[in-house]
Amino acid sequence: MGTPRGKALVTGASSGIGRETARRLAQEGFQVIASARRKERLDELTKENQNIIPRPIDLSDSRQLEEFCQEISILSEPVSVLINNAGFAIRGAIEDVSLVSIRRLFEVNLFALIKITQACLPGMRRLRQGTIVNLSSVVGKFPYPTSGPYAATKHAVEAISDALRMEVHPFGIRVVTVRPGVIATEFNDTANQLTGDLLSRTDPDYKPVYQAYGTAMGKLFSNLVIPGPKIIADLILEAVLSDSPKAAYCAGPMVEEILGPRMKLDDDSFFQFMSEKTGLKDLKV
Ligand SMILES: NC(=O)c1ccc[n+]([C@@H]2O[C@H](COP(=O)([O-])OP(=O)(O)OC[C@H]3O[C@@H](n4cnc5c(N)ncnc54)[C@H](OP(=O)(O)O)[C@@H]3O)[C@@H](O)[C@H]2O)c1
């Protein structure tokens, strides 16, 4: 027998935006498959709400991902709501980030998202309905210094989402992109931990670049109130429950400050705008 609202899958449900979204979907009556690596965190969610089914997985492990997708594709009640949320960042100038780290970033932020989407689509086509929400970021529309590899994964998520939206619209499947600004979750700590001390390992040429950028960002953030994940979970629920969701939803700091100008300015003007914002405009090394 089907669940009251249907079956949802949330990746990255052990923390932040994914955890809040899994809770909210379960409260709305969806049966939620909650996935992430930290099983104990997923079990806590199940204790809160029996509508949440924990499914531990490391999305960077191709064998685990294959098994998971196989399971999804043979569910008797297909997933009708897919929240592709799992993701992380590493920081650093392009010269300072190894290709191995960049590949791992793409495995989780992009390739797993594509693979899981492919596993869910046949079921959604059978149902002739479904909602796929892909977590992009404001940096899915513009990179800032040190965000190149992470922003590249999110630019790719934007492209995949835009193409998919058109492809599956004829089957009644809706594809939504969500672009958070800066949100208070474990995301920042994880990025700091994975990045390590950039200044100690970079070439001396880059030190003034990192320092000028760090100072400019410090100023930019000093007046910002950083919201928690609820603001994004609210948007995701709004999209899922809407009869006609928007193609994209944005919220949080940096949406007005930088995404707004990105949408209005031509490329050269935006480069000038960002050079000023990031403190690098007059820097000569
Ligand atoms: N917070 C922000 O400022 C912000 C801004 C823009 C966009 N976003 C995007 O929003 C999404 C959610 O981020 P968040 O802020 O909620 O961060 P978070 O609190 O760090 O949560 C990230 C989630 O992804 C999961 N994850 C990471 N690597 C994984 C892997 N290899 N296998 C399986 N699961 C993995 C984590 O679970 P485990 O560690 O348990 O595996 C965790 O549940 C991400 O796509 C992020 O890029 C965040």
XYZ file of C-alpha atoms and ligand atoms in Angstrom:
333
model
C 0.000 0.000 0.000
C 1.274 3.515 -0.768
C 2.182 6.051 1.921
C -0.222 8.993 2.478
C 1.798 11.552 0.478
C 4.166 9.246 -1.390
C 7.836 8.426 -1.112
C 10.611 11.013 -0.846
C 14.383 10.639 -0.927
C 16.639 13.205 0.703
C 20.401 12.943 0.270
C 22.635 14.560 2.871
C 19.943 14.137 5.532
C 22.314 13.844 8.500
C 22.795 17.580 8.908
C 21.834 21.128 7.952
C 19.416 21.718 5.085
C 18.897 18.010 4.335
C 18.056 17.085 7.916
C 15.563 19.935 8.239
C 13.992 19.034 4.891
C 13.698 15.321 5.779
C 11.940 16.269 9.037
C 9.550 18.617 7.280
C 8.667 16.144 4.524
C 8.010 13.399 7.101
C 5.780 15.779 9.067
C 3.847 16.431 5.847
C 3.153 12.686 5.576
C 5.814 11.617 3.073
C 7.739 8.445 3.759
C 11.304 9.722 3.608
C 14.395 7.726 2.707
C 17.130 9.689 4.470
C 20.661 9.109 3.240
C 24.133 10.234 4.349
C 27.291 8.578 5.733
C 26.612 9.154 9.452
C 24.197 6.386 10.335
C 23.739 7.460 13.977
C 22.458 10.864 12.817
C 19.954 9.190 10.488
C 18.815 6.862 13.293
C 18.112 9.916 15.464
C 15.787 11.208 12.751
C 13.955 7.891 12.650
C 13.486 8.074 16.436
C 11.830 11.462 15.960
C 9.556 10.281 13.163
C 8.887 6.709 12.041
C 8.163 8.023 8.521
C 11.931 8.442 8.088
C 13.881 5.438 6.834
C 17.646 5.673 7.363
C 19.848 4.603 4.459
C 23.560 5.112 5.170
C 25.697 5.574 2.082
C 28.939 7.217 1.011
C 28.079 8.861 -2.285
C 31.728 9.047 -3.298
C 31.927 5.225 -3.291
C 30.859 4.007 -6.743
C 29.990 0.490 -5.567
C 27.752 1.760 -2.740
C 26.140 4.239 -5.120
C 25.440 1.506 -7.678
C 23.776 -0.712 -5.034
C 21.735 2.201 -3.717
C 20.493 3.147 -7.183
C 19.609 -0.468 -7.898
C 17.488 -0.523 -4.706
C 15.761 2.731 -5.638
C 14.938 1.571 -9.127
C 13.046 -1.531 -7.936
C 10.979 0.075 -5.157
C 7.350 -1.032 -5.427
C 6.278 2.520 -4.601
C 8.595 4.775 -6.604
C 10.227 7.894 -5.219
C 8.036 10.837 -6.256
C 10.030 13.555 -4.468
C 13.802 13.611 -4.815
C 15.853 16.164 -2.903
C 19.415 16.071 -4.248
C 20.979 17.908 -1.341
C 24.220 16.144 -0.295
C 27.230 18.285 -0.980
C 30.362 19.850 0.410
C 33.012 22.398 -0.519
C 36.750 22.696 -0.568
C 38.397 26.062 -1.002
C 41.516 27.352 -2.643
C 42.880 29.089 -5.694
C 42.752 26.809 -8.731
C 46.545 26.298 -8.547
C 46.260 25.154 -4.923
C 43.629 22.424 -5.187
C 44.625 18.931 -6.318
C 42.760 17.280 -9.153
C 42.114 14.307 -6.845
C 40.171 16.592 -4.458
C 38.300 18.222 -7.327
C 37.302 14.802 -8.714
C 35.960 13.763 -5.301
C 33.970 16.982 -5.108
C 32.413 16.276 -8.502
C 31.685 12.648 -7.492
C 29.466 13.785 -4.618
C 28.100 17.177 -5.746
C 27.417 16.254 -9.370
C 27.896 12.645 -10.488
C 25.987 11.099 -7.555
C 23.202 13.638 -8.140
C 22.986 12.585 -11.789
C 23.122 8.849 -11.007
C 20.402 9.052 -8.323
C 18.241 11.178 -10.604
C 18.622 8.572 -13.348
C 17.567 5.853 -10.880
C 14.438 7.784 -9.826
C 13.249 8.949 -13.242
C 11.770 5.667 -14.580
C 9.500 5.451 -11.489
C 8.472 9.106 -11.821
C 7.709 8.567 -15.507
C 5.518 5.597 -14.583
C 3.670 7.805 -12.070
C 3.554 10.639 -14.625
C 4.485 12.971 -11.785
C 7.366 13.840 -9.523
C 9.458 16.679 -8.138
C 13.234 16.825 -8.272
C 14.870 19.534 -6.176
C 18.562 20.100 -6.857
C 20.610 22.049 -4.353
C 22.754 24.495 -6.202
C 24.067 27.638 -4.519
C 24.432 31.315 -5.264
C 27.862 30.231 -6.519
C 26.036 28.162 -9.122
C 25.684 31.505 -10.910
C 28.986 33.207 -10.045
C 32.261 32.042 -8.534
C 34.348 34.072 -6.109
C 38.085 33.664 -5.557
C 38.907 30.297 -3.881
C 35.498 28.856 -4.788
C 36.374 27.734 -8.343
C 36.111 23.921 -7.964
C 33.025 24.033 -5.732
C 31.362 26.694 -7.902
C 32.116 24.538 -10.972
C 30.137 21.644 -9.453
C 27.208 23.971 -8.752
C 27.353 25.584 -12.221
C 27.111 22.028 -13.556
C 24.137 21.312 -11.275
C 22.445 24.401 -12.744
C 23.046 23.181 -16.317
C 21.852 19.645 -15.602
C 18.745 20.993 -13.865
C 17.897 23.408 -16.702
C 18.218 20.701 -19.364
C 16.342 18.110 -17.300
C 13.498 20.545 -16.522
C 12.720 20.802 -20.239
C 13.220 17.080 -20.934
C 10.861 15.727 -18.265
C 8.221 18.464 -18.207
C 6.171 16.462 -20.776
C 5.876 13.613 -18.212
C 4.560 15.875 -15.441
C 7.910 15.873 -13.613
C 9.009 19.207 -12.136
C 12.669 20.142 -11.697
C 13.527 22.878 -9.229
C 16.869 24.496 -8.483
C 17.459 25.889 -5.010
C 20.221 28.457 -4.536
C 21.031 29.130 -0.909
C 23.196 32.059 0.058
C 25.308 31.607 3.175
C 23.466 29.366 5.643
C 24.537 28.358 9.162
C 25.063 24.577 8.963
C 28.082 22.271 9.300
C 29.004 23.179 5.709
C 31.530 25.877 6.615
C 33.338 23.818 9.278
C 33.566 20.849 6.908
C 34.993 23.090 4.173
C 37.551 24.576 6.584
C 38.556 21.139 7.789
C 38.934 19.693 4.282
C 40.774 22.773 3.007
C 43.269 23.070 5.861
C 45.681 25.973 6.174
C 45.949 27.413 2.671
C 48.357 30.181 3.652
C 50.968 27.739 4.946
C 51.116 25.768 1.714
C 50.512 28.270 -1.054
C 53.140 29.991 -3.178
C 54.217 33.375 -1.718
C 52.655 35.035 -4.773
C 49.191 33.985 -3.604
C 49.544 35.084 0.027
C 48.568 38.737 -0.601
C 45.681 37.525 -2.779
C 44.290 35.303 -0.009
C 44.885 38.010 2.583
C 43.205 40.822 0.614
C 40.280 38.547 -0.176
C 40.026 37.372 3.449
C 39.940 40.970 4.694
C 37.262 41.971 2.168
C 35.111 38.966 3.077
C 35.565 39.676 6.793
C 34.146 43.170 6.179
C 31.304 41.883 4.035
C 30.276 39.287 6.620
C 30.697 41.451 9.722
C 27.225 42.956 9.279
C 25.441 39.855 8.048
C 23.027 37.794 10.066
C 23.466 34.214 8.851
C 20.171 32.312 8.889
C 19.798 28.636 9.801
C 18.721 25.835 7.444
C 14.998 26.299 8.118
C 14.798 29.173 5.622
C 15.933 26.808 2.841
C 13.856 23.822 4.011
C 10.831 26.169 3.899
C 11.584 26.981 0.253
C 12.038 23.313 -0.625
C 8.712 22.428 0.997
C 7.063 25.349 -0.801
C 8.342 24.003 -4.130
C 7.363 20.387 -3.391
C 3.853 21.283 -2.238
C 3.187 23.865 -4.950
C 0.959 23.075 -7.957
C 3.354 25.027 -10.151
C 6.763 25.504 -8.546
C 9.188 28.105 -9.844
C 12.233 26.943 -11.789
C 14.519 28.343 -9.093
C 14.308 29.545 -5.505
C 16.955 31.645 -3.759
C 17.361 32.819 -0.160
C 20.012 33.935 2.274
C 22.907 36.387 2.388
C 24.661 37.001 -0.964
C 21.421 36.575 -2.904
C 20.678 40.288 -2.993
C 24.260 41.430 -2.543
C 25.869 39.469 -5.397
C 23.402 37.202 -7.219
C 21.230 40.281 -7.924
C 24.052 42.190 -9.694
C 25.128 38.972 -11.486
C 21.691 38.732 -13.077
C 21.793 42.387 -14.185
C 25.374 43.180 -15.214
C 27.276 42.118 -18.331
C 30.366 39.944 -17.790
C 32.925 42.774 -17.792
C 30.890 44.947 -15.436
C 30.362 41.976 -13.106
C 34.120 41.281 -13.097
C 34.708 44.922 -12.033
C 32.000 44.637 -9.367
C 33.475 41.402 -7.961
C 37.070 42.705 -8.082
C 35.964 45.517 -5.828
C 33.856 43.338 -3.509
C 36.649 40.801 -3.066
C 39.306 43.402 -2.304
C 41.431 42.419 -5.326
C 40.744 45.371 -7.638
C 43.863 47.408 -6.914
C 46.078 44.537 -5.777
C 49.328 44.124 -7.734
C 51.707 41.326 -6.644
N 25.390 26.103 4.036
C 25.582 26.909 3.016
O 26.059 28.064 3.202
C 25.222 26.500 1.620
C 25.167 27.494 0.637
C 24.850 27.148 -0.670
C 24.583 25.829 -0.989
N 24.650 24.858 -0.025
C 24.390 23.487 -0.456
O 23.360 22.945 0.334
C 23.512 21.531 0.447
C 23.419 21.117 1.909
O 24.476 21.716 2.620
P 24.387 22.081 4.171
O 24.639 23.525 4.276
O 23.185 21.505 4.783
O 25.728 21.348 4.672
P 25.996 20.245 5.798
O 25.314 20.605 7.060
O 27.486 20.088 5.812
O 25.319 18.939 5.185
C 25.867 18.261 4.099
C 25.227 16.899 3.985
O 25.830 16.199 2.866
C 26.211 14.896 3.284
N 27.367 14.394 2.562
C 28.560 15.016 2.359
N 29.425 14.193 1.736
C 28.762 13.011 1.538
C 29.120 11.760 0.977
N 30.346 11.515 0.504
N 28.200 10.774 0.952
C 26.956 10.985 1.446
N 26.545 12.140 1.996
C 27.450 13.140 2.049
C 26.531 15.065 4.780
O 26.360 13.829 5.466
P 27.523 12.899 6.078
O 28.672 13.792 6.446
O 26.864 12.229 7.239
O 27.843 11.956 4.967
C 25.459 16.051 5.216
O 24.270 15.373 5.549
C 24.851 21.212 -0.220
O 24.625 20.734 -1.530
C 25.564 22.545 -0.262
O 26.480 22.618 -1.329
C 24.965 25.172 1.262
